[in-house]
Every structure is written in C-alpha cells, then in structure tokens.
C-alpha cells in the first residue's frame, strides 16, 4: 500500500468516527472566538474540548454509552451519531479464538446482515463483498457509495486476531488477505 492510500485510510476512519464533525466544528468556533476570549483562556477551552471529544470517541469504540450503541452481530456494532446516523464498526474480540473459528464467524455475520439491520440510516467503510450483499437486499437503498482507499485485509486480520497470526503455524483460513482490495465509503438506508 502506498503512502497516499494509508493517509486516505486514516482520513476515512476519522470520518467514520461519530464524534469527528462536532469536534472539528467546536475547534472552528473556538478559533473564531479567539480575538474575544484571549489566548490563555482559549488554550484552556481547546484543551477541555479536545479531552471531551477524545473521551467520547474512545468510549464509543468500547460500545458506550449503551443508549447510542446497537449490537448488530457478534462481530459488528453501530454507534448513533448526533445526526441520527448509525455508524458501523467491527468489534475487536475480547477473547482469542482460533483463526478458523473467527473466519467462520465473519462468514456467518455476512449471512446475518439482513436480519441485523433495522430501519434507519447507516454509514460504514466496507469492501466489495459486503457492498454487493447490501445492494442485493430488497430493503436497502444505497444513497452514497465512493471508493475510499485500497488496502489489503492484513491490518484487519491482525487486529481481529490480536497479533496471534505472527505465531500461527496453521494454514491461514483468511484467503487472499495479502491481496489488495478496494474499500468503499457507503451510506445507505433501511426501509
């Protein structure tokens, strides 16, 4: 993966964060208020603002607050942003399972997708396999789809297997993980 693609991947992950837009908006407002509040008070406000949003972002990825989190499948959850859009994230497993079991669970999650998505608006980063499943579902209306970046599945597999792959001696069940894939930024609605 080239350097530009890595930067695009980071940018897309930031946009997926449900708290990114309010955080940036707050920084813009605080910067506009700088001449009226003074530099020393401004530093304090910016620091508090950054701590608040960093805490919220950290907690959202840990599936909190529960009122804004919806469990979709054992490996995926959604966090509702301030605009009412559900942002879908992949869970990092809390327990270490075998590679074969994890690959099997992820395939089952693809089949559970149609039942897991309830009516509402969604936003996610995904690859062609899931995108084609979404487009094939009757109740799904894809409102926006754009190529986000090109990457291998290597980082994703290492994250969900929590580094276990480095010590694994079995044949890898995640076929094609070193092959480049296009990831898409997708917004869709469930009717």
CSV table of C-alpha atoms in Angstrom, one decimal:
chain,number,residue,atom,x,y,z
A,1,UNK,CA,0.0,0.0,0.0
A,2,UNK,CA,1.4,3.4,-0.9
A,3,UNK,CA,1.7,6.3,1.5
A,4,UNK,CA,-1.2,8.2,-0.1
A,5,UNK,CA,-3.5,5.3,0.4
A,6,UNK,CA,-2.6,5.0,4.0
A,7,UNK,CA,-3.4,8.7,4.6
A,8,UNK,CA,-6.8,8.2,2.8
A,9,UNK,CA,-7.4,5.2,5.0
A,10,UNK,CA,-6.7,7.3,8.2
A,11,UNK,CA,-8.9,10.1,6.8
A,12,UNK,CA,-11.8,7.7,6.1
A,13,UNK,CA,-11.5,6.2,9.6
A,14,UNK,CA,-11.7,9.7,11.1
A,15,UNK,CA,-14.8,10.4,9.1
A,16,UNK,CA,-16.4,7.2,10.3
A,17,UNK,CA,-15.9,8.4,13.9
A,18,UNK,CA,-19.4,9.7,15.1
A,19,UNK,CA,-17.8,12.5,17.0
A,20,UNK,CA,-15.4,13.9,14.4
A,21,UNK,CA,-17.7,16.5,12.9
A,22,UNK,CA,-18.8,18.1,16.2
A,23,UNK,CA,-15.1,18.0,17.4
A,24,UNK,CA,-13.9,19.9,14.3
A,25,UNK,CA,-16.8,22.3,14.4
A,26,UNK,CA,-16.0,23.1,18.0
A,27,UNK,CA,-12.4,23.8,17.2
A,28,UNK,CA,-13.5,26.2,14.4
A,29,UNK,CA,-15.9,28.0,16.7
A,30,UNK,CA,-13.2,28.3,19.4
A,31,UNK,CA,-10.7,29.6,16.9
A,32,UNK,CA,-13.2,32.2,15.7
A,33,UNK,CA,-13.8,33.3,19.3
A,34,UNK,CA,-10.0,33.7,19.9
A,35,UNK,CA,-9.9,37.5,19.5
A,36,UNK,CA,-12.7,38.0,22.1
A,37,UNK,CA,-11.6,35.4,24.7
A,38,UNK,CA,-7.9,35.8,24.7
A,39,UNK,CA,-5.1,33.3,24.1
A,40,UNK,CA,-4.7,31.9,27.6
A,41,UNK,CA,-8.5,31.3,28.1
A,42,UNK,CA,-8.6,29.9,24.5
A,43,UNK,CA,-5.9,27.3,25.3
A,44,UNK,CA,-7.9,26.1,28.3
A,45,UNK,CA,-11.2,25.8,26.2
A,46,UNK,CA,-9.4,24.0,23.4
A,47,UNK,CA,-7.8,21.6,25.8
A,48,UNK,CA,-11.1,20.8,27.6
A,49,UNK,CA,-12.8,20.4,24.2
A,50,UNK,CA,-10.2,18.0,22.9
A,51,UNK,CA,-10.4,15.9,26.1
A,52,UNK,CA,-14.2,15.8,26.0
A,53,UNK,CA,-14.3,14.5,22.4
A,54,UNK,CA,-11.3,12.2,22.7
A,55,UNK,CA,-13.1,10.6,25.7
A,56,UNK,CA,-16.4,10.2,23.8
A,57,UNK,CA,-14.6,8.7,20.8
A,58,UNK,CA,-12.7,6.3,23.0
A,59,UNK,CA,-15.9,5.3,24.8
A,60,UNK,CA,-17.9,4.8,21.6
A,61,UNK,CA,-15.4,2.3,20.3
A,62,UNK,CA,-15.9,0.5,23.6
A,63,UNK,CA,-19.6,0.4,22.9
A,64,UNK,CA,-20.6,3.2,25.4
A,65,UNK,CA,-23.0,5.0,26.0
A,66,UNK,CA,-25.3,2.0,25.7
A,67,UNK,CA,-28.2,4.2,24.7
A,68,UNK,CA,-26.4,5.1,21.4
A,69,UNK,CA,-25.0,1.6,20.6
A,70,UNK,CA,-26.7,-1.2,18.8
A,71,UNK,CA,-25.2,-4.7,18.6
A,72,UNK,CA,-25.7,-5.9,15.0
A,73,UNK,CA,-23.9,-9.3,15.1
A,74,UNK,CA,-21.3,-10.8,17.4
A,75,UNK,CA,-18.5,-9.1,15.5
A,76,UNK,CA,-20.2,-5.7,14.5
A,77,UNK,CA,-21.9,-2.9,16.3
A,78,UNK,CA,-23.3,0.5,15.3
A,79,UNK,CA,-23.0,3.8,17.2
A,80,UNK,CA,-25.6,6.5,16.6
A,81,UNK,CA,-24.1,9.9,15.8
A,82,UNK,CA,-25.7,13.3,16.7
A,83,UNK,CA,-27.5,13.4,13.3
A,84,UNK,CA,-29.2,10.1,13.9
A,85,UNK,CA,-27.0,8.1,11.5
A,86,UNK,CA,-25.8,4.7,12.7
A,87,UNK,CA,-22.0,4.2,12.1
A,88,UNK,CA,-21.0,0.6,11.8
A,89,UNK,CA,-17.7,-0.6,13.4
A,90,UNK,CA,-16.1,-4.0,13.6
A,91,UNK,CA,-15.5,-5.3,17.1
A,92,UNK,CA,-12.1,-6.3,18.4
A,93,UNK,CA,-12.8,-9.7,20.0
A,94,UNK,CA,-12.4,-9.8,23.8
A,95,UNK,CA,-11.3,-13.4,23.7
A,96,UNK,CA,-8.8,-15.1,21.5
A,97,UNK,CA,-10.4,-17.7,19.2
A,98,UNK,CA,-8.8,-19.8,16.5
A,99,UNK,CA,-8.3,-18.4,13.1
A,100,UNK,CA,-10.7,-20.9,11.6
A,101,UNK,CA,-13.4,-20.1,14.1
A,102,UNK,CA,-13.1,-16.3,13.5
A,103,UNK,CA,-13.2,-16.8,9.7
A,104,UNK,CA,-16.4,-18.9,10.2
A,105,UNK,CA,-18.0,-16.3,12.4
A,106,UNK,CA,-17.3,-13.5,10.0
A,107,UNK,CA,-18.9,-15.5,7.1
A,108,UNK,CA,-21.9,-16.1,9.3
A,109,UNK,CA,-22.1,-12.4,10.1
A,110,UNK,CA,-22.4,-11.8,6.3
A,111,UNK,CA,-25.5,-14.0,6.3
A,112,UNK,CA,-26.9,-12.4,9.4
A,113,UNK,CA,-26.6,-8.9,7.9
A,114,UNK,CA,-30.1,-8.7,6.5
A,115,UNK,CA,-31.7,-9.5,9.9
A,116,UNK,CA,-29.3,-7.4,11.9
A,117,UNK,CA,-30.0,-4.1,10.1
A,118,UNK,CA,-33.2,-2.4,11.4
A,119,UNK,CA,-34.8,0.6,9.7
A,120,UNK,CA,-32.6,3.7,9.8
A,121,UNK,CA,-29.7,5.5,8.1
A,122,UNK,CA,-26.2,3.9,8.2
A,123,UNK,CA,-22.7,4.8,7.3
A,124,UNK,CA,-19.7,2.5,7.0
A,125,UNK,CA,-16.4,1.6,5.3
A,126,UNK,CA,-16.6,-1.8,3.7
A,127,UNK,CA,-15.2,-3.9,0.9
A,128,UNK,CA,-16.9,-5.2,-2.3
A,129,UNK,CA,-18.2,-8.5,-0.7
A,130,UNK,CA,-20.4,-6.7,1.8
A,131,UNK,CA,-21.3,-3.9,-0.6
A,132,UNK,CA,-22.7,-6.4,-3.1
A,133,UNK,CA,-24.7,-8.1,-0.3
A,134,UNK,CA,-26.1,-4.7,0.7
A,135,UNK,CA,-27.1,-3.9,-2.9
A,136,UNK,CA,-28.7,-7.3,-3.2
A,137,UNK,CA,-31.0,-6.7,-0.2
A,138,UNK,CA,-34.6,-5.6,-1.0
A,139,UNK,CA,-35.0,-3.2,1.9
A,140,UNK,CA,-31.7,-1.4,1.3
A,141,UNK,CA,-31.3,1.8,-0.6
A,142,UNK,CA,-27.6,2.8,-1.1
A,143,UNK,CA,-27.7,6.6,-1.1
A,144,UNK,CA,-23.9,7.2,-1.5
A,145,UNK,CA,-21.0,4.9,-2.5
A,146,UNK,CA,-17.5,6.1,-3.2
A,147,UNK,CA,-14.1,4.4,-3.4
A,148,UNK,CA,-12.4,5.3,-0.1
A,149,UNK,CA,-8.9,3.6,-0.4
A,150,UNK,CA,-7.1,0.5,-1.5
A,151,UNK,CA,-5.6,-1.8,1.2
A,152,UNK,CA,-5.0,-5.4,2.0
A,153,UNK,CA,-7.0,-7.2,4.6
A,154,UNK,CA,-3.8,-7.8,6.5
A,155,UNK,CA,-4.3,-5.0,9.1
A,156,UNK,CA,-7.9,-6.1,9.7
A,157,UNK,CA,-6.9,-9.7,10.2
A,158,UNK,CA,-4.1,-8.8,12.5
A,159,UNK,CA,-6.4,-6.6,14.6
A,160,UNK,CA,-9.2,-9.1,14.9
A,161,UNK,CA,-6.7,-11.9,15.7
A,162,UNK,CA,-4.9,-9.7,18.2
A,163,UNK,CA,-1.5,-10.5,16.7
A,164,UNK,CA,-1.9,-14.2,17.0
A,165,UNK,CA,-1.1,-14.6,13.3
A,166,UNK,CA,2.5,-13.9,14.0
A,167,UNK,CA,2.8,-17.1,16.0
A,168,UNK,CA,0.3,-19.3,14.0
A,169,UNK,CA,1.6,-22.4,12.3
A,170,UNK,CA,-1.7,-23.4,10.6
A,171,UNK,CA,-2.7,-22.7,7.0
A,172,UNK,CA,-4.5,-19.3,7.1
A,173,UNK,CA,-8.3,-19.5,6.6
A,174,UNK,CA,-8.4,-15.8,5.6
A,175,UNK,CA,-7.8,-16.4,1.9
A,176,UNK,CA,-6.5,-13.5,-0.1
A,177,UNK,CA,-5.6,-11.4,2.9
A,178,UNK,CA,-2.5,-10.0,1.2
A,179,UNK,CA,-4.3,-9.2,-2.0
A,180,UNK,CA,-5.2,-5.5,-2.4
A,181,UNK,CA,-8.9,-4.7,-2.1
A,182,UNK,CA,-10.9,-1.6,-2.7
A,183,UNK,CA,-12.7,-0.3,0.4
A,184,UNK,CA,-15.8,1.9,-0.1
A,185,UNK,CA,-17.4,4.7,1.9
A,186,UNK,CA,-21.1,3.8,1.9
A,187,UNK,CA,-24.2,5.5,3.2
A,188,UNK,CA,-27.4,3.5,3.0
A,189,UNK,CA,-31.0,3.4,4.3
A,190,UNK,CA,-33.0,0.5,5.6
A,191,UNK,CA,-36.7,0.9,4.9
